[in-house]
CSV table of C-alpha atoms in Angstrom, one decimal:
chain,number,residue,atom,x,y,z
A,1,MET,CA,0.0,0.0,0.0
A,2,SER,CA,1.4,3.4,-0.9
A,3,THR,CA,1.7,6.0,1.8
A,4,SER,CA,2.0,9.8,1.7
A,5,ARG,CA,4.1,11.8,4.1
A,6,ASN,CA,2.4,13.7,6.9
A,7,ALA,CA,3.6,17.1,5.9
A,8,THR,CA,1.3,18.8,8.5
A,9,LEU,CA,3.0,17.0,11.4
A,10,GLU,CA,6.4,17.7,10.0
A,11,ALA,CA,5.6,21.4,9.7
A,12,TRP,CA,4.3,21.6,13.3
A,13,MET,CA,7.4,19.9,14.6
A,14,ALA,CA,9.7,22.2,12.6
A,15,GLU,CA,7.8,25.3,13.9
A,16,ASN,CA,7.9,24.2,17.5
A,17,GLY,CA,11.5,22.9,17.5
A,18,TYR,CA,10.8,19.2,18.0
A,19,SER,CA,13.0,16.4,16.8
A,20,SER,CA,11.6,12.9,16.4
A,21,ASN,CA,13.2,11.8,19.7
A,22,SER,CA,12.1,14.8,21.7
A,23,LEU,CA,8.5,14.5,20.6
A,24,ALA,CA,8.5,10.8,21.4
A,25,ASP,CA,9.8,11.7,24.9
A,26,ALA,CA,7.1,14.4,25.4
A,27,VAL,CA,4.3,12.0,24.3
A,28,ASN,CA,5.6,9.2,26.5
A,29,SER,CA,5.5,11.5,29.5
A,30,ALA,CA,1.9,12.6,28.6
A,31,VAL,CA,0.9,9.0,28.3
A,32,GLY,CA,2.2,8.4,31.8
A,33,ASP,CA,0.1,11.3,33.1
A,34,LEU,CA,-3.0,9.8,31.5
A,35,THR,CA,-2.5,6.1,32.3
A,36,GLY,CA,0.0,5.9,35.1
A,37,LYS,CA,2.5,4.1,32.8
A,38,VAL,CA,5.0,5.9,30.7
A,39,GLY,CA,4.6,5.3,26.9
A,40,GLY,CA,7.0,3.2,24.9
A,41,LEU,CA,7.5,5.4,21.8
A,42,ASP,CA,10.9,6.2,20.4
A,43,GLY,CA,12.2,8.3,17.5
A,44,SER,CA,11.4,5.6,14.9
A,45,SER,CA,7.7,5.7,16.0
A,46,VAL,CA,7.5,9.4,15.2
A,47,ARG,CA,9.4,8.9,12.0
A,48,ASP,CA,6.6,6.3,11.1
A,49,TRP,CA,4.1,9.1,11.7
A,50,LYS,CA,5.9,11.6,9.5
A,51,ALA,CA,6.4,9.0,6.7
A,52,GLY,CA,2.7,8.2,6.7
A,53,ARG,CA,3.3,4.5,7.7
A,54,VAL,CA,1.1,5.1,10.8
A,55,ARG,CA,-1.9,7.2,9.8
A,56,TRP,CA,-3.9,7.0,13.1
A,57,PRO,CA,-2.0,6.4,16.4
A,58,LYS,CA,-3.6,4.3,19.1
A,59,SER,CA,-6.1,6.0,21.4
A,60,ALA,CA,-3.9,6.7,24.5
A,61,THR,CA,-1.0,7.8,22.3
A,62,ARG,CA,-3.3,10.0,20.2
A,63,VAL,CA,-4.8,11.8,23.3
A,64,ALA,CA,-1.3,12.3,24.7
A,65,LEU,CA,-0.1,13.8,21.4
A,66,GLU,CA,-3.0,16.2,21.4
A,67,LYS,CA,-2.2,17.2,25.0
A,68,VAL,CA,1.5,17.9,24.1
A,69,THR,CA,0.7,19.8,20.9
A,70,GLY,CA,-2.6,21.5,21.8
A,71,CYS,CA,-3.9,20.4,18.4
A,72,SER,CA,-6.3,17.6,17.4
A,73,ALA,CA,-4.9,14.5,15.6
A,74,THR,CA,-6.7,15.5,12.4
A,75,ASP,CA,-5.3,19.0,12.6
A,76,LEU,CA,-1.9,17.3,12.8
A,77,GLY,CA,-2.5,15.5,9.5
A,78,PHE,CA,-3.6,12.1,10.8
A,79,LEU,CA,-6.5,10.3,9.2
A,80,PRO,CA,-9.1,8.2,11.1
A,81,ARG,CA,-9.1,4.5,10.0
A,82,GLY,CA,-11.3,4.0,7.0
A,83,ARG,CA,-10.9,7.5,5.7
A,84,ALA,CA,-8.9,7.8,2.5
A,85,PRO,CA,-6.4,10.6,2.1
A,86,SER,CA,-7.1,13.2,-0.6
A,87,PRO,CA,-5.3,12.0,-3.8
A,88,ALA,CA,-3.3,15.2,-4.3
A,89,ALA,CA,-3.4,17.1,-1.1
A,90,PRO,CA,-0.5,19.6,-1.2
A,91,ALA,CA,1.7,20.2,1.8
A,92,PRO,CA,0.6,23.3,3.7
A,93,PRO,CA,2.6,26.4,2.9
A,94,PRO,CA,4.9,27.8,5.7
A,95,GLU,CA,3.1,30.2,7.9
A,96,ASP,CA,3.7,33.9,7.0
A,97,PRO,CA,4.6,35.8,10.1
A,98,VAL,CA,2.8,38.9,8.7
A,99,GLU,CA,-0.4,36.9,8.2
A,100,ARG,CA,-0.1,35.5,11.7
A,101,ARG,CA,0.1,39.0,13.1
A,102,ARG,CA,-3.0,40.0,11.1
A,103,PHE,CA,-4.9,37.0,12.4
A,104,LEU,CA,-4.0,37.9,16.0
A,105,ALA,CA,-4.8,41.6,15.5
A,106,ALA,CA,-8.2,40.7,14.2
A,107,GLY,CA,-9.0,39.8,17.8
A,108,THR,CA,-11.5,37.5,19.4
A,109,ALA,CA,-14.3,38.7,17.1
A,110,LEU,CA,-12.8,36.9,14.2
A,111,ALA,CA,-12.3,33.8,16.2
A,112,ALA,CA,-15.9,33.9,17.3
A,113,ALA,CA,-17.2,34.5,13.8
A,114,THR,CA,-15.4,31.4,12.5
A,115,VAL,CA,-16.6,28.9,15.1
A,116,THR,CA,-18.3,26.0,13.4
A,117,PRO,CA,-21.6,24.3,14.4
A,118,SER,CA,-19.5,21.4,15.8
A,119,SER,CA,-19.0,23.7,18.9
A,120,GLY,CA,-22.3,22.2,20.1
A,121,PHE,CA,-24.1,25.6,20.6
A,122,SER,CA,-27.5,26.4,19.1
A,123,SER,CA,-30.1,29.1,19.7
A,124,ARG,CA,-31.3,28.4,23.2
A,125,ARG,CA,-31.1,29.6,26.8
A,126,ILE,CA,-27.4,29.9,28.0
A,127,GLY,CA,-27.0,28.7,31.5
A,128,THR,CA,-24.5,27.9,34.2
A,129,SER,CA,-23.9,24.5,32.8
A,130,ASP,CA,-22.3,26.2,29.7
A,131,VAL,CA,-20.2,28.3,32.1
A,132,ASP,CA,-19.1,25.1,33.9
A,133,ARG,CA,-18.1,23.5,30.6
A,134,LEU,CA,-16.0,26.5,29.7
A,135,GLN,CA,-14.4,26.6,33.2
A,136,ALA,CA,-13.5,22.9,32.8
A,137,ARG,CA,-11.7,23.7,29.5
A,138,PHE,CA,-9.9,26.6,31.3
A,139,THR,CA,-8.7,24.1,33.9
A,140,GLU,CA,-7.2,21.9,31.2
A,141,ILE,CA,-5.4,25.0,29.8
A,142,ILE,CA,-4.0,25.8,33.2
A,143,ALA,CA,-2.8,22.2,33.6
A,144,SER,CA,-1.1,22.2,30.2
A,145,ASP,CA,0.7,25.5,31.1
A,146,HIS,CA,2.1,24.0,34.3
A,147,ARG,CA,3.4,21.0,32.5
A,148,HIS,CA,4.8,22.6,29.4
A,149,GLY,CA,4.5,26.4,29.4
A,150,GLY,CA,5.2,28.7,26.5
A,151,ARG,CA,4.0,26.4,23.8
A,152,LEU,CA,2.5,27.9,20.7
A,153,GLY,CA,-0.2,25.2,20.8
A,154,ILE,CA,-1.3,26.4,24.3
A,155,GLU,CA,-1.6,29.9,22.9
A,156,GLN,CA,-3.6,28.8,19.9
A,157,LYS,CA,-5.9,26.6,21.9
A,158,SER,CA,-6.6,29.4,24.4
A,159,LEU,CA,-7.3,31.8,21.6
A,160,ALA,CA,-9.8,29.3,20.0
A,161,LEU,CA,-11.6,28.7,23.3
A,162,ALA,CA,-11.9,32.5,23.8
A,163,GLY,CA,-13.6,32.5,20.4
A,164,GLU,CA,-16.0,29.7,21.5
A,165,ALA,CA,-16.9,31.7,24.6
A,166,LEU,CA,-17.8,34.7,22.5
A,167,ALA,CA,-19.7,32.5,20.0
A,168,LEU,CA,-21.7,31.2,23.0
A,169,GLN,CA,-22.7,34.8,23.8
A,170,ASN,CA,-24.4,35.1,20.4
A,171,SER,CA,-26.1,31.7,20.5
A,172,GLY,CA,-29.1,32.4,22.7
A,173,SER,CA,-30.6,34.4,25.6
A,174,ALA,CA,-29.0,34.6,29.0
A,175,SER,CA,-29.2,36.4,32.3
A,176,GLN,CA,-26.9,39.4,32.9
A,177,ARG,CA,-25.1,37.3,35.5
A,178,VAL,CA,-24.5,34.4,33.1
A,179,ARG,CA,-23.3,36.8,30.4
A,180,ALA,CA,-20.8,38.3,32.8
A,181,TYR,CA,-19.5,34.8,33.6
A,182,VAL,CA,-19.1,34.0,29.9
A,183,TYR,CA,-17.2,37.2,29.3
A,184,ALA,CA,-15.0,36.3,32.3
A,185,CYS,CA,-14.3,32.9,30.7
A,186,ALA,CA,-13.4,34.6,27.4
A,187,ALA,CA,-11.1,37.0,29.2
A,188,ALA,CA,-9.5,34.1,31.1
A,189,PHE,CA,-8.8,32.1,27.9
A,190,ARG,CA,-7.3,35.2,26.3
A,191,SER,CA,-5.2,35.9,29.3
A,192,SER,CA,-3.9,32.3,29.1
A,193,ALA,CA,-3.0,32.9,25.4
A,194,MET,CA,-1.2,36.1,26.6
A,195,TRP,CA,0.7,34.2,29.3
A,196,ALA,CA,1.7,31.4,26.9
A,197,ALA,CA,3.1,34.1,24.5
A,198,ILE,CA,5.0,35.8,27.4
A,199,ASP,CA,6.4,32.5,28.5
A,200,GLY,CA,7.4,31.7,24.9
A,201,ARG,CA,9.0,35.2,24.5
A,202,ARG,CA,6.5,36.0,21.7
A,203,PHE,CA,6.0,39.5,23.1
A,204,GLU,CA,4.3,41.1,20.0
A,205,GLU,CA,1.6,38.5,20.2
A,206,ALA,CA,1.3,38.8,24.0
A,207,MET,CA,0.6,42.6,23.5
A,208,VAL,CA,-2.3,41.8,21.2
A,209,HIS,CA,-3.7,39.2,23.6
A,210,MET,CA,-3.3,41.7,26.5
A,211,ARG,CA,-5.5,44.3,24.8
A,212,GLU,CA,-8.2,41.9,23.9
A,213,ALA,CA,-8.2,40.3,27.4
A,214,GLN,CA,-8.4,43.7,29.0
A,215,ALA,CA,-11.5,44.6,27.0
A,216,LEU,CA,-13.2,41.3,27.8
A,217,ALA,CA,-12.4,41.7,31.5
A,218,GLU,CA,-14.1,45.1,31.5
A,219,LEU,CA,-17.2,43.5,30.0
A,220,SER,CA,-17.2,40.8,32.7
A,221,ALA,CA,-16.6,43.3,35.6
A,222,ASP,CA,-14.7,40.4,37.3
A,223,PRO,CA,-12.0,41.9,39.6
A,224,ALA,CA,-10.1,38.5,39.8
A,225,ILE,CA,-9.6,38.2,36.1
A,226,LYS,CA,-8.8,41.9,35.8
A,227,PHE,CA,-6.1,41.4,38.4
A,228,ARG,CA,-4.7,38.4,36.5
A,229,ILE,CA,-4.5,40.4,33.2
A,230,TRP,CA,-2.9,43.5,34.7
A,231,SER,CA,-0.5,41.4,36.7
A,232,HIS,CA,0.5,39.5,33.6
A,233,ALA,CA,0.9,42.9,31.8
A,234,GLY,CA,3.5,43.8,34.5
A,235,THR,CA,5.3,40.5,33.9
A,236,LEU,CA,5.2,41.1,30.2
A,237,TYR,CA,6.9,44.5,30.5
A,238,ARG,CA,9.4,43.2,33.0
A,239,HIS,CA,10.5,40.5,30.6
A,240,MET,CA,10.7,43.1,27.8
A,241,GLY,CA,13.1,45.1,30.0
A,242,ARG,CA,10.7,48.0,30.6
A,243,PRO,CA,10.5,48.2,34.4
A,244,MET,CA,8.6,51.6,34.6
A,245,GLU,CA,5.8,50.3,32.5
A,246,ALA,CA,5.9,47.0,34.4
A,247,MET,CA,5.5,48.9,37.6
A,248,ALA,CA,2.6,51.0,36.2
A,249,ALA,CA,0.7,47.9,35.0
A,250,ASN,CA,1.3,46.0,38.3
A,251,ASP,CA,0.1,49.1,40.2
A,252,VAL,CA,-3.2,48.8,38.3
A,253,ALA,CA,-3.5,45.2,39.5
A,254,ARG,CA,-2.6,46.1,43.1
A,255,SER,CA,-5.2,48.9,43.1
A,256,LEU,CA,-8.1,46.6,42.5
A,257,SER,CA,-10.6,45.9,45.3
A,258,ILE,CA,-9.8,42.2,45.4
A,259,THR,CA,-6.3,42.9,46.9
A,260,ARG,CA,-8.0,44.6,49.9
A,261,ARG,CA,-10.4,41.8,50.3
A,262,ASP,CA,-8.0,38.9,50.0
A,263,PRO,CA,-4.4,39.1,51.3
A,264,LEU,CA,-3.3,36.4,48.9
A,265,PHE,CA,-4.0,38.6,45.9
A,266,ALA,CA,-2.2,41.5,47.7
A,267,SER,CA,0.8,39.1,48.3
A,268,LEU,CA,1.1,38.2,44.6
A,269,GLY,CA,0.9,41.9,43.6
A,270,LEU,CA,3.6,42.8,46.1
A,271,ALA,CA,5.9,39.8,45.1
A,272,ARG,CA,5.7,40.7,41.4
A,273,GLN,CA,6.3,44.4,42.3
A,274,ALA,CA,9.5,43.2,44.2
A,275,ALA,CA,10.7,41.3,41.1
A,276,ILE,CA,10.2,44.4,39.0
A,277,HIS,CA,12.2,46.4,41.6
A,278,GLY,CA,15.0,43.8,41.2
A,279,VAL,CA,15.1,44.3,37.4
A,280,ALA,CA,15.2,48.1,38.0
A,281,GLY,CA,18.1,47.7,40.4
A,282,ASN,CA,16.3,49.0,43.4
A,283,ALA,CA,17.5,46.6,46.2
A,284,THR,CA,15.9,48.5,49.1
A,285,ALA,CA,12.5,48.6,47.5
A,286,ALA,CA,12.8,44.9,46.4
A,287,ARG,CA,13.5,43.7,49.9
A,288,ARG,CA,10.7,45.9,51.4
A,289,SER,CA,8.2,44.5,48.9
A,290,PHE,CA,9.2,40.9,49.4
A,291,ALA,CA,8.8,41.3,53.2
A,292,GLN,CA,5.4,42.8,52.7
A,293,ALA,CA,4.4,40.0,50.2
A,294,GLN,CA,5.4,37.4,52.8
A,295,GLU,CA,3.5,39.2,55.6
A,296,ALA,CA,0.3,39.3,53.4
A,297,MET,CA,0.7,35.6,52.5
A,298,ASP,CA,0.9,34.7,56.1
A,299,ARG,CA,-2.4,36.5,56.8
A,300,ALA,CA,-4.2,34.9,53.9
A,301,ASP,CA,-7.0,32.4,54.7
A,302,PRO,CA,-6.0,29.1,53.0
A,303,ARG,CA,-9.7,28.0,53.0
A,304,ALA,CA,-10.9,31.1,51.0
A,305,ASN,CA,-12.7,30.5,47.7
A,306,ARG,CA,-10.4,31.6,44.9
A,307,PRO,CA,-10.2,31.1,41.1
A,308,VAL,CA,-8.5,27.9,39.8
A,309,TRP,CA,-5.7,29.8,38.2
A,310,MET,CA,-4.8,31.4,41.5
A,311,VAL,CA,-5.1,28.2,43.6
A,312,SER,CA,-3.1,26.2,41.2
A,313,PHE,CA,0.1,28.3,41.2
A,314,TYR,CA,0.4,31.0,43.9
A,315,ASP,CA,1.8,29.7,47.2
A,316,GLN,CA,5.1,29.9,49.2
A,317,ALA,CA,7.0,28.2,46.4
A,318,GLU,CA,5.9,30.9,43.9
A,319,LEU,CA,6.7,33.7,46.2
A,320,ASP,CA,10.2,32.3,46.7
A,321,SER,CA,10.5,31.9,42.9
A,322,LEU,CA,9.7,35.6,42.4
A,323,ALA,CA,12.3,36.4,45.2
A,324,LEU,CA,14.8,34.3,43.3
A,325,THR,CA,14.1,36.3,40.2
A,326,GLY,CA,14.4,39.6,41.9
A,327,TYR,CA,17.6,38.9,43.8
A,328,LEU,CA,19.2,37.2,40.8
A,329,ALA,CA,18.6,40.4,38.8
A,330,LEU,CA,20.1,42.4,41.7
A,331,GLY,CA,23.3,40.3,41.6
A,332,ASP,CA,22.6,39.1,45.2
A,333,TYR,CA,23.4,35.6,44.3
A,334,GLU,CA,23.6,34.2,47.8
A,335,THR,CA,20.1,35.3,48.7
A,336,ALA,CA,18.9,34.2,45.3
A,337,GLU,CA,20.3,30.7,46.0
A,338,ALA,CA,18.6,30.5,49.4
A,339,HIS,CA,15.2,31.4,47.8
A,340,ALA,CA,15.8,28.9,45.0
A,341,HIS,CA,16.3,26.0,47.4
A,342,ARG,CA,13.2,27.0,49.3
A,343,CYS,CA,11.2,27.2,46.1
A,344,LEU,CA,12.3,23.8,44.8
A,345,ALA,CA,11.6,22.2,48.1
A,346,ALA,CA,8.0,23.5,48.2
A,347,LEU,CA,7.0,23.2,44.5
A,348,ARG,CA,4.0,20.9,43.9
A,349,PRO,CA,4.6,18.0,41.6
A,350,HIS,CA,2.4,19.3,38.7
A,351,MET,CA,4.6,22.5,38.5
A,352,GLN,CA,7.0,21.0,35.9
A,353,ARG,CA,7.6,24.2,34.0
A,354,SER,CA,8.2,26.2,37.2
A,355,ARG,CA,10.7,23.5,38.4
A,356,ALA,CA,12.7,23.8,35.2
A,357,ILE,CA,12.8,27.6,35.4
A,358,ALA,CA,13.7,27.7,39.2
A,359,THR,CA,16.4,25.0,38.7
A,360,THR,CA,18.0,27.0,35.9
A,361,ARG,CA,18.0,30.1,37.9
A,362,LEU,CA,19.6,28.3,40.8
A,363,ALA,CA,22.4,27.2,38.5
A,364,CYS,CA,22.8,30.9,37.5
A,365,ALA,CA,22.9,32.0,41.2
A,366,GLN,CA,25.6,29.3,41.9
A,367,LEU,CA,27.6,30.4,39.0
A,368,GLY,CA,27.4,34.0,40.1
A,369,GLN,CA,29.2,32.9,43.3
A,370,GLU,CA,31.8,31.1,41.1
A,371,ASP,CA,30.7,27.7,42.4
A,372,VAL,CA,31.3,26.1,39.0
A,373,GLY,CA,30.9,22.5,40.0
A,374,PRO,CA,27.6,22.8,41.8
A,375,ALA,CA,26.4,25.2,39.1
A,376,VAL,CA,27.0,22.7,36.3
A,377,ALA,CA,25.5,19.8,38.3
A,378,THR,CA,22.4,21.9,38.8
A,379,ALA,CA,22.1,23.0,35.2
A,380,MET,CA,22.5,19.4,34.0
A,381,SER,CA,19.6,18.4,36.3
A,382,VAL,CA,17.2,20.5,34.2
A,383,SER,CA,15.1,18.2,32.0
A,384,ARG,CA,16.5,18.0,28.4
A,385,ASN,CA,13.1,18.7,27.0
A,386,ALA,CA,12.8,22.0,28.9
A,387,GLY,CA,16.4,22.9,28.1
A,388,ALA,CA,15.9,22.4,24.4
A,389,HIS,CA,12.3,23.6,24.0
A,390,HIS,CA,11.2,26.0,26.7
A,391,PRO,CA,12.2,29.5,25.4
A,392,ARG,CA,13.0,31.0,28.8
A,393,VAL,CA,14.9,28.0,30.0
A,394,ALA,CA,16.8,27.6,26.8
A,395,ARG,CA,17.7,31.3,26.8
A,396,MET,CA,19.0,31.2,30.4
A,397,LEU,CA,21.0,28.0,29.7
A,398,ARG,CA,22.6,29.6,26.7
A,399,SER,CA,23.6,32.6,28.8
A,400,PHE,CA,24.9,30.2,31.5
A,401,HIS,CA,26.9,28.4,28.7
A,402,THR,CA,28.5,31.7,27.6
A,403,ARG,CA,29.4,32.7,31.2
A,404,ILE,CA,30.9,29.4,32.2
A,405,ARG,CA,33.1,29.3,29.1
A,406,ALA,CA,34.4,32.7,29.9
A,407,MET,CA,34.9,32.0,33.6
A,408,ALA,CA,36.6,28.6,33.4
A,409,PRO,CA,37.3,27.8,29.7
A,410,ASN,CA,39.7,24.9,30.2
A,411,SER,CA,38.4,23.2,33.3
A,412,PRO,CA,37.2,19.6,33.2
A,413,THR,CA,33.8,20.7,34.5
A,414,THR,CA,33.4,23.1,31.6
A,415,ARG,CA,34.3,20.4,29.1
A,416,MET,CA,31.7,18.1,30.7
A,417,TRP,CA,29.1,20.9,30.4
A,418,ASN,CA,30.1,21.6,26.8
A,419,GLN,CA,29.4,18.0,25.9
A,420,TYR,CA,26.1,18.0,27.7
A,421,ALA,CA,25.0,21.3,26.1
A,422,HIS,CA,26.0,20.1,22.6
A,423,ALA,CA,23.9,16.9,23.0
A,424,THR,CA,20.9,18.8,24.4
A,425,TRP,CA,20.8,21.5,21.8
A,426,LYS,CA,21.7,19.2,18.9
A,427,ASP,CA,18.6,17.1,19.7
A,428,SER,CA,16.4,20.2,19.4
A,429,VAL,CA,17.1,20.7,15.7
């Protein structure tokens, strides 16, 4: 039987920086999350997919692949059994960055207009069950972010779900309260697209998502989602090296009424403010804000009802992670290292992306103290998948690579690191 190559899958892998081996490893891990037993794929399995020799993976593998990529199996070029491929289907053209920007700039209205009837909505009464369904999908997005972070697939899926939420608004009648909830869901999805773009260092796209999310949040009148979006805006500007704008955006988040009602929101706002002070080089203000963030967290009621995005990530480990960020930026490497160890000891198991980032920052803090051996051991403990594919982790490790070669170019430890780095980054191309 003749086979045709799966050009769609090949294009997705090329765009997202996956080799056959690294995609197999990521899917195996996702199979383990789903079934409790790690999958048994290897590079040859993925090469069979690309060559068209396997046109429809087994069910558990297929679901795991969809979780890793954020795309459906059919969108990745696979064909359900019994369906014949088009006789002359051309390979999709490479994505034009200009067209992608136009698509993003078109905003959620375009996404809503293009939702197909398969979304399951029809003219009817919109109720809380619809909101519950959207919130369940939002929980899935949050879980994907904690596992992988920064993936283009997460950004695209969040954008599509924001469109579904807005399509729901136009599908029937609803109470004012339900409509506000649906707008809040749309804002939440768009803010997750924004966060994925920030984490993936796609700052231009993040700015577009930010503006759309802010408009949707105003329609929802939900102070929690407004806080999330403005707090993310502060983080976006911080990563862009614009601390004054970062501080202004974070101040908007901190001025919202929810920070006065719930000390945990106040704590997050203060901790992010402290990280911004670190980037700005203001050590006194950073230390003061971190102390205030800790005091607010200590006052917070752990039993309070909070949004899933807040409950799933902000705790003592995240506060220490932000302290690590701030003190590392200040060049206070000893204090940064102390917060790194506290963060890593307290991180919850599902925070895989956060663990990779904190471990990389710990290596940088150790190197800043000229502890070359421990620094290399720490850097080599970062998962190879994160080191090769997470933009923030990869960028920090490449900076680490440059610094250690300048600091100790001829040491056996540096040679060991060079071999490790070559193997890690070679696998990513």
